[in-house]
Amino acid sequence: MAAATPDVVEPSFGAVLAGLFGGGLGSALGAAWAVGALGLLVWHLLQHRRFCRQMLDSADRLDDRDGVRVIATAAAPGPLAFGLVRRYVAFPRDFADRYDADECELALAHEIGHHQRGDLFANWVALIVLALHWFNPVAWHAFRRFRADQELANDARVLAGRSAVDRHIYACAIVKAAHGGAVSAACHLHTITDLKGRLRMLTTSRISRGRIATGAASVGLLVATGLALTASGTKAATAIVPVSRTAWRRSSRRRPCHLCHLCHLCQS
């Protein structure tokens, strides 16, 4: 008669912490992680709910484009996209006075592009991942780079095949729309924090797919390193650090301006 095979039980996160730091400390750290993750996620949910209510309370319907409702509201600091099920693009009430017709059309194309690309859903997925790794500074940096690269990719989509004149008009719209503060789950046309990088991108020619793939791989490596360092306190996680740093330095030497595609301007 064959001997019975014992069941294999996977250790829980709390059990791993208990083994590394002792039962009491492991439980305390696990509880702190859970409270921080839940608190960050709930805060973003409440902030976004309040933001949507402010946008819609004083909104006037302007148009419907590709299943997206275009509204004008005094609560909008600049053009922005929000909403998952009910999709909206919001403009300030004085947008038509501050922007000419071409700037309005390009700004609208940018915000509708966020809905078409699924960026609003991607933002919530990224926020959930950030909440799970709220204590890791690498995760916060990766989230900021993800949002910046998201805007750059949408800029490239809007301007594909357009003339230099259109790029200049688009840059003017971005400068006029620049503002401080932004809701993480919404997609704003522009915030002040990454104004320089966005304008630099508009002055460059088309980027090859190979360079885009290299930049995406670098960001993916950064995110993977942060998740690996967060998930375990073992030596295996520690061993990843020098490898990831070496790969990141090599990528940085090839592309000193990271993902803004403006190597020739970054040297000035």
PDB file of C-alpha atoms in Angstrom:
ATOM      1  CA  MET A   1       0.000   0.000   0.000  1.00  0.00           C
ATOM      2  CA  ALA A   2       1.413   3.371  -1.044  1.00  0.00           C
ATOM      3  CA  ALA A   3       2.050   5.849   1.683  1.00  0.00           C
ATOM      4  CA  ALA A   4      -0.339   8.792   1.794  1.00  0.00           C
ATOM      5  CA  THR A   5       1.083  12.008   0.398  1.00  0.00           C
ATOM      6  CA  PRO A   6       0.747  14.868   2.861  1.00  0.00           C
ATOM      7  CA  ASP A   7      -1.058  17.970   1.637  1.00  0.00           C
ATOM      8  CA  VAL A   8       1.176  20.908   0.792  1.00  0.00           C
ATOM      9  CA  VAL A   9       0.011  24.117   2.411  1.00  0.00           C
ATOM     10  CA  GLU A  10       1.236  27.413   0.936  1.00  0.00           C
ATOM     11  CA  PRO A  11       2.419  29.811   3.667  1.00  0.00           C
ATOM     12  CA  SER A  12       0.402  32.995   3.997  1.00  0.00           C
ATOM     13  CA  PHE A  13       1.876  36.473   3.899  1.00  0.00           C
ATOM     14  CA  GLY A  14       1.418  36.766   7.636  1.00  0.00           C
ATOM     15  CA  ALA A  15       3.185  33.447   8.194  1.00  0.00           C
ATOM     16  CA  VAL A  16       6.154  34.617   6.126  1.00  0.00           C
ATOM     17  CA  LEU A  17       6.397  37.811   8.170  1.00  0.00           C
ATOM     18  CA  ALA A  18       6.080  35.815  11.358  1.00  0.00           C
ATOM     19  CA  GLY A  19       8.955  33.581  10.302  1.00  0.00           C
ATOM     20  CA  LEU A  20      11.130  36.541   9.386  1.00  0.00           C
ATOM     21  CA  PHE A  21      10.440  38.870  12.283  1.00  0.00           C
ATOM     22  CA  GLY A  22       8.596  36.870  14.898  1.00  0.00           C
ATOM     23  CA  GLY A  23       4.874  36.345  15.378  1.00  0.00           C
ATOM     24  CA  GLY A  24       4.038  39.622  17.099  1.00  0.00           C
ATOM     25  CA  LEU A  25       6.005  41.898  14.790  1.00  0.00           C
ATOM     26  CA  GLY A  26       4.894  40.011  11.676  1.00  0.00           C
ATOM     27  CA  SER A  27       1.232  40.418  12.605  1.00  0.00           C
ATOM     28  CA  ALA A  28       1.726  44.095  13.315  1.00  0.00           C
ATOM     29  CA  LEU A  29       3.446  44.685   9.979  1.00  0.00           C
ATOM     30  CA  GLY A  30       0.776  42.724   8.131  1.00  0.00           C
ATOM     31  CA  ALA A  31      -1.951  44.759   9.803  1.00  0.00           C
ATOM     32  CA  ALA A  32      -0.151  48.023   8.986  1.00  0.00           C
ATOM     33  CA  TRP A  33       0.188  46.983   5.337  1.00  0.00           C
ATOM     34  CA  ALA A  34      -3.511  46.083   5.085  1.00  0.00           C
ATOM     35  CA  VAL A  35      -4.639  49.325   6.740  1.00  0.00           C
ATOM     36  CA  GLY A  36      -2.383  51.403   4.480  1.00  0.00           C
ATOM     37  CA  ALA A  37      -3.487  49.643   1.294  1.00  0.00           C
ATOM     38  CA  LEU A  38      -7.186  49.856   2.132  1.00  0.00           C
ATOM     39  CA  GLY A  39      -6.896  53.444   3.326  1.00  0.00           C
ATOM     40  CA  LEU A  40      -5.157  54.615   0.145  1.00  0.00           C
ATOM     41  CA  LEU A  41      -7.673  52.891  -2.108  1.00  0.00           C
ATOM     42  CA  VAL A  42     -10.688  54.201  -0.177  1.00  0.00           C
ATOM     43  CA  TRP A  43      -9.238  57.713  -0.205  1.00  0.00           C
ATOM     44  CA  HIS A  44      -8.886  57.640  -3.993  1.00  0.00           C
ATOM     45  CA  LEU A  45     -12.420  56.274  -4.392  1.00  0.00           C
ATOM     46  CA  LEU A  46     -13.898  59.027  -2.219  1.00  0.00           C
ATOM     47  CA  GLN A  47     -11.795  61.700  -3.918  1.00  0.00           C
ATOM     48  CA  HIS A  48     -12.878  60.541  -7.356  1.00  0.00           C
ATOM     49  CA  ARG A  49     -16.539  60.366  -6.330  1.00  0.00           C
ATOM     50  CA  ARG A  50     -16.390  63.928  -5.025  1.00  0.00           C
ATOM     51  CA  PHE A  51     -14.573  65.039  -8.176  1.00  0.00           C
ATOM     52  CA  CYS A  52     -17.225  63.523 -10.472  1.00  0.00           C
ATOM     53  CA  ARG A  53     -20.025  65.108  -8.471  1.00  0.00           C
ATOM     54  CA  GLN A  54     -18.394  68.533  -8.746  1.00  0.00           C
ATOM     55  CA  MET A  55     -17.922  68.094 -12.496  1.00  0.00           C
ATOM     56  CA  LEU A  56     -21.543  67.147 -13.126  1.00  0.00           C
ATOM     57  CA  ASP A  57     -23.375  69.428 -10.666  1.00  0.00           C
ATOM     58  CA  SER A  58     -22.888  72.559 -12.775  1.00  0.00           C
ATOM     59  CA  ALA A  59     -22.368  70.915 -16.171  1.00  0.00           C
ATOM     60  CA  ASP A  60     -23.939  71.919 -19.478  1.00  0.00           C
ATOM     61  CA  ARG A  61     -24.105  69.316 -22.223  1.00  0.00           C
ATOM     62  CA  LEU A  62     -22.294  70.418 -25.383  1.00  0.00           C
ATOM     63  CA  ASP A  63     -22.057  67.402 -27.659  1.00  0.00           C
ATOM     64  CA  ASP A  64     -21.752  63.618 -27.960  1.00  0.00           C
ATOM     65  CA  ARG A  65     -18.709  62.137 -29.728  1.00  0.00           C
ATOM     66  CA  ASP A  66     -18.183  58.391 -30.186  1.00  0.00           C
ATOM     67  CA  GLY A  67     -20.271  57.536 -27.132  1.00  0.00           C
ATOM     68  CA  VAL A  68     -18.566  60.207 -25.004  1.00  0.00           C
ATOM     69  CA  ARG A  69     -20.580  63.108 -23.602  1.00  0.00           C
ATOM     70  CA  VAL A  70     -18.851  66.480 -23.895  1.00  0.00           C
ATOM     71  CA  ILE A  71     -19.739  68.939 -21.131  1.00  0.00           C
ATOM     72  CA  ALA A  72     -18.782  72.430 -19.998  1.00  0.00           C
ATOM     73  CA  THR A  73     -18.446  73.024 -16.269  1.00  0.00           C
ATOM     74  CA  ALA A  74     -16.975  75.676 -13.997  1.00  0.00           C
ATOM     75  CA  ALA A  75     -15.342  72.936 -11.907  1.00  0.00           C
ATOM     76  CA  ALA A  76     -12.991  71.845 -14.707  1.00  0.00           C
ATOM     77  CA  PRO A  77      -9.546  73.506 -14.487  1.00  0.00           C
ATOM     78  CA  GLY A  78      -8.797  72.376 -18.043  1.00  0.00           C
ATOM     79  CA  PRO A  79      -9.847  69.727 -20.571  1.00  0.00           C
ATOM     80  CA  LEU A  80     -10.089  66.297 -18.934  1.00  0.00           C
ATOM     81  CA  ALA A  81     -11.628  62.845 -19.374  1.00  0.00           C
ATOM     82  CA  PHE A  82     -13.367  60.880 -16.625  1.00  0.00           C
ATOM     83  CA  GLY A  83     -15.940  58.149 -16.120  1.00  0.00           C
ATOM     84  CA  LEU A  84     -15.833  54.410 -16.800  1.00  0.00           C
ATOM     85  CA  VAL A  85     -19.421  53.400 -17.572  1.00  0.00           C
ATOM     86  CA  ARG A  86     -20.723  56.888 -18.324  1.00  0.00           C
ATOM     87  CA  ARG A  87     -17.873  58.486 -20.197  1.00  0.00           C
ATOM     88  CA  TYR A  88     -17.312  62.243 -20.155  1.00  0.00           C
ATOM     89  CA  VAL A  89     -14.972  64.897 -21.481  1.00  0.00           C
ATOM     90  CA  ALA A  90     -15.157  68.145 -19.516  1.00  0.00           C
ATOM     91  CA  PHE A  91     -14.080  71.624 -20.606  1.00  0.00           C
ATOM     92  CA  PRO A  92     -13.991  74.892 -18.624  1.00  0.00           C
ATOM     93  CA  ARG A  93     -16.879  77.238 -19.365  1.00  0.00           C
ATOM     94  CA  ASP A  94     -14.553  79.846 -20.852  1.00  0.00           C
ATOM     95  CA  PHE A  95     -12.746  77.328 -23.046  1.00  0.00           C
ATOM     96  CA  ALA A  96     -14.128  78.751 -26.298  1.00  0.00           C
ATOM     97  CA  ASP A  97     -12.901  82.243 -25.323  1.00  0.00           C
ATOM     98  CA  ARG A  98      -9.383  81.110 -24.395  1.00  0.00           C
ATOM     99  CA  TYR A  99      -8.779  78.643 -27.239  1.00  0.00           C
ATOM    100  CA  ASP A 100      -9.313  78.895 -30.970  1.00  0.00           C
ATOM    101  CA  ALA A 101     -11.246  76.299 -32.983  1.00  0.00           C
ATOM    102  CA  ASP A 102      -8.188  74.227 -33.924  1.00  0.00           C
ATOM    103  CA  GLU A 103      -6.962  74.074 -30.328  1.00  0.00           C
ATOM    104  CA  CYS A 104     -10.419  73.002 -29.160  1.00  0.00           C
ATOM    105  CA  GLU A 105     -10.568  70.215 -31.735  1.00  0.00           C
ATOM    106  CA  LEU A 106      -7.137  68.837 -30.862  1.00  0.00           C
ATOM    107  CA  ALA A 107      -7.842  68.997 -27.131  1.00  0.00           C
ATOM    108  CA  LEU A 108     -11.102  67.121 -27.669  1.00  0.00           C
ATOM    109  CA  ALA A 109      -9.337  64.488 -29.789  1.00  0.00           C
ATOM    110  CA  HIS A 110      -6.814  64.003 -26.984  1.00  0.00           C
ATOM    111  CA  GLU A 111      -9.424  63.463 -24.273  1.00  0.00           C
ATOM    112  CA  ILE A 112     -11.609  61.171 -26.396  1.00  0.00           C
ATOM    113  CA  GLY A 113      -8.441  59.231 -27.173  1.00  0.00           C
ATOM    114  CA  HIS A 114      -8.074  58.408 -23.466  1.00  0.00           C
ATOM    115  CA  HIS A 115     -11.509  56.763 -23.516  1.00  0.00           C
ATOM    116  CA  GLN A 116     -10.823  54.896 -26.742  1.00  0.00           C
ATOM    117  CA  ARG A 117      -7.487  53.588 -25.453  1.00  0.00           C
ATOM    118  CA  GLY A 118      -8.997  52.403 -22.157  1.00  0.00           C
ATOM    119  CA  ASP A 119      -6.731  54.680 -20.128  1.00  0.00           C
ATOM    120  CA  LEU A 120      -9.378  55.316 -17.460  1.00  0.00           C
ATOM    121  CA  PHE A 121      -9.608  51.588 -16.695  1.00  0.00           C
ATOM    122  CA  ALA A 122      -5.808  51.306 -16.733  1.00  0.00           C
ATOM    123  CA  ASN A 123      -5.573  54.118 -14.182  1.00  0.00           C
ATOM    124  CA  TRP A 124      -7.730  52.224 -11.699  1.00  0.00           C
ATOM    125  CA  VAL A 125      -5.708  49.044 -12.169  1.00  0.00           C
ATOM    126  CA  ALA A 126      -2.538  51.038 -11.552  1.00  0.00           C
ATOM    127  CA  LEU A 127      -4.054  52.608  -8.439  1.00  0.00           C
ATOM    128  CA  ILE A 128      -4.935  49.173  -7.039  1.00  0.00           C
ATOM    129  CA  VAL A 129      -1.372  47.972  -7.619  1.00  0.00           C
ATOM    130  CA  LEU A 130      -0.049  51.162  -6.008  1.00  0.00           C
ATOM    131  CA  ALA A 131      -2.305  50.646  -2.993  1.00  0.00           C
ATOM    132  CA  LEU A 132      -0.963  47.100  -2.520  1.00  0.00           C
ATOM    133  CA  HIS A 133       2.595  48.497  -2.560  1.00  0.00           C
ATOM    134  CA  TRP A 134       1.925  51.841  -0.902  1.00  0.00           C
ATOM    135  CA  PHE A 135       5.048  51.632   1.302  1.00  0.00           C
ATOM    136  CA  ASN A 136       7.443  51.074  -1.623  1.00  0.00           C
ATOM    137  CA  PRO A 137       8.934  54.275  -3.135  1.00  0.00           C
ATOM    138  CA  VAL A 138       9.718  52.378  -6.352  1.00  0.00           C
ATOM    139  CA  ALA A 139       5.987  51.741  -6.843  1.00  0.00           C
ATOM    140  CA  TRP A 140       5.195  55.461  -6.481  1.00  0.00           C
ATOM    141  CA  HIS A 141       7.873  56.371  -9.003  1.00  0.00           C
ATOM    142  CA  ALA A 142       6.606  53.709 -11.414  1.00  0.00           C
ATOM    143  CA  PHE A 143       3.049  55.059 -11.081  1.00  0.00           C
ATOM    144  CA  ARG A 144       4.156  58.595 -11.923  1.00  0.00           C
ATOM    145  CA  ARG A 145       6.134  57.368 -14.929  1.00  0.00           C
ATOM    146  CA  PHE A 146       3.150  55.280 -16.063  1.00  0.00           C
ATOM    147  CA  ARG A 147       0.880  58.343 -16.055  1.00  0.00           C
ATOM    148  CA  ALA A 148       3.467  60.498 -17.835  1.00  0.00           C
ATOM    149  CA  ASP A 149       4.053  57.853 -20.514  1.00  0.00           C
ATOM    150  CA  GLN A 150       0.299  57.437 -20.906  1.00  0.00           C
ATOM    151  CA  GLU A 151      -0.001  61.110 -21.838  1.00  0.00           C
ATOM    152  CA  LEU A 152       2.959  60.919 -24.218  1.00  0.00           C
ATOM    153  CA  ALA A 153       1.441  57.905 -25.980  1.00  0.00           C
ATOM    154  CA  ASN A 154      -1.876  59.691 -26.383  1.00  0.00           C
ATOM    155  CA  ASP A 155      -0.113  62.796 -27.698  1.00  0.00           C
ATOM    156  CA  ALA A 156       1.614  60.654 -30.322  1.00  0.00           C
ATOM    157  CA  ARG A 157      -1.723  59.103 -31.293  1.00  0.00           C
ATOM    158  CA  VAL A 158      -3.414  62.483 -31.742  1.00  0.00           C
ATOM    159  CA  LEU A 159      -0.535  63.959 -33.758  1.00  0.00           C
ATOM    160  CA  ALA A 160       0.167  60.944 -35.972  1.00  0.00           C
ATOM    161  CA  GLY A 161       0.307  62.136 -39.581  1.00  0.00           C
ATOM    162  CA  ARG A 162      -0.294  65.782 -38.674  1.00  0.00           C
ATOM    163  CA  SER A 163       1.782  68.730 -39.823  1.00  0.00           C
ATOM    164  CA  ALA A 164       4.241  70.849 -37.863  1.00  0.00           C
ATOM    165  CA  VAL A 165       1.599  73.579 -37.717  1.00  0.00           C
ATOM    166  CA  ASP A 166      -0.802  71.225 -35.944  1.00  0.00           C
ATOM    167  CA  ARG A 167       1.936  70.269 -33.483  1.00  0.00           C
ATOM    168  CA  HIS A 168       2.463  73.952 -32.694  1.00  0.00           C
ATOM    169  CA  ILE A 169      -1.276  74.488 -32.189  1.00  0.00           C
ATOM    170  CA  TYR A 170      -1.410  71.416 -29.939  1.00  0.00           C
ATOM    171  CA  ALA A 171       1.528  72.731 -27.876  1.00  0.00           C
ATOM    172  CA  CYS A 172      -0.304  76.044 -27.420  1.00  0.00           C
ATOM    173  CA  ALA A 173      -3.376  74.187 -26.156  1.00  0.00           C
ATOM    174  CA  ILE A 174      -1.245  72.251 -23.660  1.00  0.00           C
ATOM    175  CA  VAL A 175       0.367  75.417 -22.298  1.00  0.00           C
ATOM    176  CA  LYS A 176      -3.004  77.123 -21.889  1.00  0.00           C
ATOM    177  CA  ALA A 177      -4.469  74.071 -20.144  1.00  0.00           C
ATOM    178  CA  ALA A 178      -1.584  73.622 -17.668  1.00  0.00           C
ATOM    179  CA  HIS A 179      -2.747  73.597 -14.048  1.00  0.00           C
ATOM    180  CA  GLY A 180      -1.673  72.240 -10.699  1.00  0.00           C
ATOM    181  CA  GLY A 181      -3.265  69.238  -9.017  1.00  0.00           C
ATOM    182  CA  ALA A 182      -5.012  66.344 -10.707  1.00  0.00           C
ATOM    183  CA  VAL A 183      -7.224  63.410  -9.746  1.00  0.00           C
ATOM    184  CA  SER A 184      -5.241  60.203 -10.240  1.00  0.00           C
ATOM    185  CA  ALA A 185      -8.076  58.266 -11.892  1.00  0.00           C
ATOM    186  CA  ALA A 186      -8.971  61.013 -14.380  1.00  0.00           C
ATOM    187  CA  CYS A 187      -6.992  62.020 -17.484  1.00  0.00           C
ATOM    188  CA  HIS A 188      -6.198  65.730 -17.644  1.00  0.00           C
ATOM    189  CA  LEU A 189      -4.963  67.387 -20.814  1.00  0.00           C
ATOM    190  CA  HIS A 190      -2.060  68.722 -18.865  1.00  0.00           C
ATOM    191  CA  THR A 191      -0.622  69.461 -15.440  1.00  0.00           C
ATOM    192  CA  ILE A 192       2.303  71.733 -14.659  1.00  0.00           C
ATOM    193  CA  THR A 193       4.491  68.950 -13.259  1.00  0.00           C
ATOM    194  CA  ASP A 194       5.299  67.343 -16.630  1.00  0.00           C
ATOM    195  CA  LEU A 195       4.883  70.392 -18.879  1.00  0.00           C
ATOM    196  CA  LYS A 196       8.525  70.468 -19.995  1.00  0.00           C
ATOM    197  CA  GLY A 197       8.603  66.837 -21.100  1.00  0.00           C
ATOM    198  CA  ARG A 198       5.359  67.072 -23.052  1.00  0.00           C
ATOM    199  CA  LEU A 199       6.488  70.165 -24.949  1.00  0.00           C
ATOM    200  CA  ARG A 200       9.845  68.583 -25.753  1.00  0.00           C
ATOM    201  CA  MET A 201       8.099  65.547 -27.193  1.00  0.00           C
ATOM    202  CA  LEU A 202       6.160  67.778 -29.579  1.00  0.00           C
ATOM    203  CA  THR A 203       9.389  69.092 -31.099  1.00  0.00           C
ATOM    204  CA  THR A 204      10.741  65.682 -32.085  1.00  0.00           C
ATOM    205  CA  SER A 205      10.220  63.520 -35.128  1.00  0.00           C
ATOM    206  CA  ARG A 206       8.614  60.074 -35.136  1.00  0.00           C
ATOM    207  CA  ILE A 207      10.247  57.534 -32.814  1.00  0.00           C
ATOM    208  CA  SER A 208      11.139  54.062 -34.050  1.00  0.00           C
ATOM    209  CA  ARG A 209       9.317  51.046 -32.668  1.00  0.00           C
ATOM    210  CA  GLY A 210      12.587  49.656 -31.379  1.00  0.00           C
ATOM    211  CA  ARG A 211      13.210  52.701 -29.192  1.00  0.00           C
ATOM    212  CA  ILE A 212       9.636  52.622 -27.920  1.00  0.00           C
ATOM    213  CA  ALA A 213      10.028  48.931 -27.054  1.00  0.00           C
ATOM    214  CA  THR A 214      13.286  49.661 -25.234  1.00  0.00           C
ATOM    215  CA  GLY A 215      11.639  52.363 -23.135  1.00  0.00           C
ATOM    216  CA  ALA A 216       8.649  50.159 -22.328  1.00  0.00           C
ATOM    217  CA  ALA A 217      10.975  47.323 -21.293  1.00  0.00           C
ATOM    218  CA  SER A 218      12.859  49.691 -18.980  1.00  0.00           C
ATOM    219  CA  VAL A 219       9.664  50.798 -17.246  1.00  0.00           C
ATOM    220  CA  GLY A 220       8.499  47.184 -16.995  1.00  0.00           C
ATOM    221  CA  LEU A 221      11.808  46.212 -15.413  1.00  0.00           C
ATOM    222  CA  LEU A 222      11.464  49.027 -12.882  1.00  0.00           C
ATOM    223  CA  VAL A 223       7.947  47.926 -11.923  1.00  0.00           C
ATOM    224  CA  ALA A 224       8.951  44.253 -11.709  1.00  0.00           C
ATOM    225  CA  THR A 225      11.876  45.144  -9.449  1.00  0.00           C
ATOM    226  CA  GLY A 226       9.633  47.117  -7.118  1.00  0.00           C
ATOM    227  CA  LEU A 227       7.073  44.326  -6.893  1.00  0.00           C
ATOM    228  CA  ALA A 228       9.762  41.722  -6.270  1.00  0.00           C
ATOM    229  CA  LEU A 229      11.336  43.758  -3.487  1.00  0.00           C
ATOM    230  CA  THR A 230       7.931  44.265  -1.905  1.00  0.00           C
ATOM    231  CA  ALA A 231       6.696  40.688  -2.145  1.00  0.00           C
ATOM    232  CA  SER A 232       9.476  39.008  -0.165  1.00  0.00           C
ATOM    233  CA  GLY A 233      12.182  39.696   2.372  1.00  0.00           C
ATOM    234  CA  THR A 234      14.310  36.782   1.195  1.00  0.00           C
ATOM    235  CA  LYS A 235      17.778  36.847  -0.331  1.00  0.00           C
ATOM    236  CA  ALA A 236      16.277  36.137  -3.746  1.00  0.00           C
ATOM    237  CA  ALA A 237      14.514  39.485  -3.720  1.00  0.00           C
ATOM    238  CA  THR A 238      17.691  41.233  -2.592  1.00  0.00           C
ATOM    239  CA  ALA A 239      19.657  39.652  -5.437  1.00  0.00           C
ATOM    240  CA  ILE A 240      17.419  41.306  -8.008  1.00  0.00           C
ATOM    241  CA  VAL A 241      18.546  44.827  -7.056  1.00  0.00           C
ATOM    242  CA  PRO A 242      22.036  44.914  -8.607  1.00  0.00           C
ATOM    243  CA  VAL A 243      20.805  43.232 -11.781  1.00  0.00           C
ATOM    244  CA  SER A 244      17.978  45.715 -12.238  1.00  0.00           C
ATOM    245  CA  ARG A 245      20.233  48.673 -11.510  1.00  0.00           C
ATOM    246  CA  THR A 246      22.768  47.522 -14.092  1.00  0.00           C
ATOM    247  CA  ALA A 247      20.072  47.100 -16.747  1.00  0.00           C
ATOM    248  CA  TRP A 248      18.613  50.491 -15.899  1.00  0.00           C
ATOM    249  CA  ARG A 249      21.994  52.224 -16.194  1.00  0.00           C
ATOM    250  CA  ARG A 250      22.613  50.619 -19.586  1.00  0.00           C
ATOM    251  CA  SER A 251      19.196  51.784 -20.789  1.00  0.00           C
ATOM    252  CA  SER A 252      19.810  55.260 -19.381  1.00  0.00           C
ATOM    253  CA  ARG A 253      23.142  55.567 -21.189  1.00  0.00           C
ATOM    254  CA  ARG A 254      21.437  54.776 -24.480  1.00  0.00           C
ATOM    255  CA  ARG A 255      18.509  57.117 -23.835  1.00  0.00           C
ATOM    256  CA  PRO A 256      19.559  59.840 -21.329  1.00  0.00           C
ATOM    257  CA  CYS A 257      16.179  61.552 -21.465  1.00  0.00           C
ATOM    258  CA  HIS A 258      14.327  58.371 -20.389  1.00  0.00           C
ATOM    259  CA  LEU A 259      10.942  58.212 -22.155  1.00  0.00           C
ATOM    260  CA  CYS A 260      10.467  61.784 -23.364  1.00  0.00           C
ATOM    261  CA  HIS A 261      12.288  60.963 -26.615  1.00  0.00           C
ATOM    262  CA  LEU A 262      14.245  64.207 -26.527  1.00  0.00           C
ATOM    263  CA  CYS A 263      17.862  63.156 -26.187  1.00  0.00           C
ATOM    264  CA  HIS A 264      19.146  66.103 -28.219  1.00  0.00           C
ATOM    265  CA  LEU A 265      17.287  68.635 -26.037  1.00  0.00           C
ATOM    266  CA  CYS A 266      18.129  67.042 -22.715  1.00  0.00           C
ATOM    267  CA  GLN A 267      21.804  67.791 -23.265  1.00  0.00           C
ATOM    268  CA  SER A 268      21.181  71.538 -23.246  1.00  0.00           C
TER     269      SER A 268
END
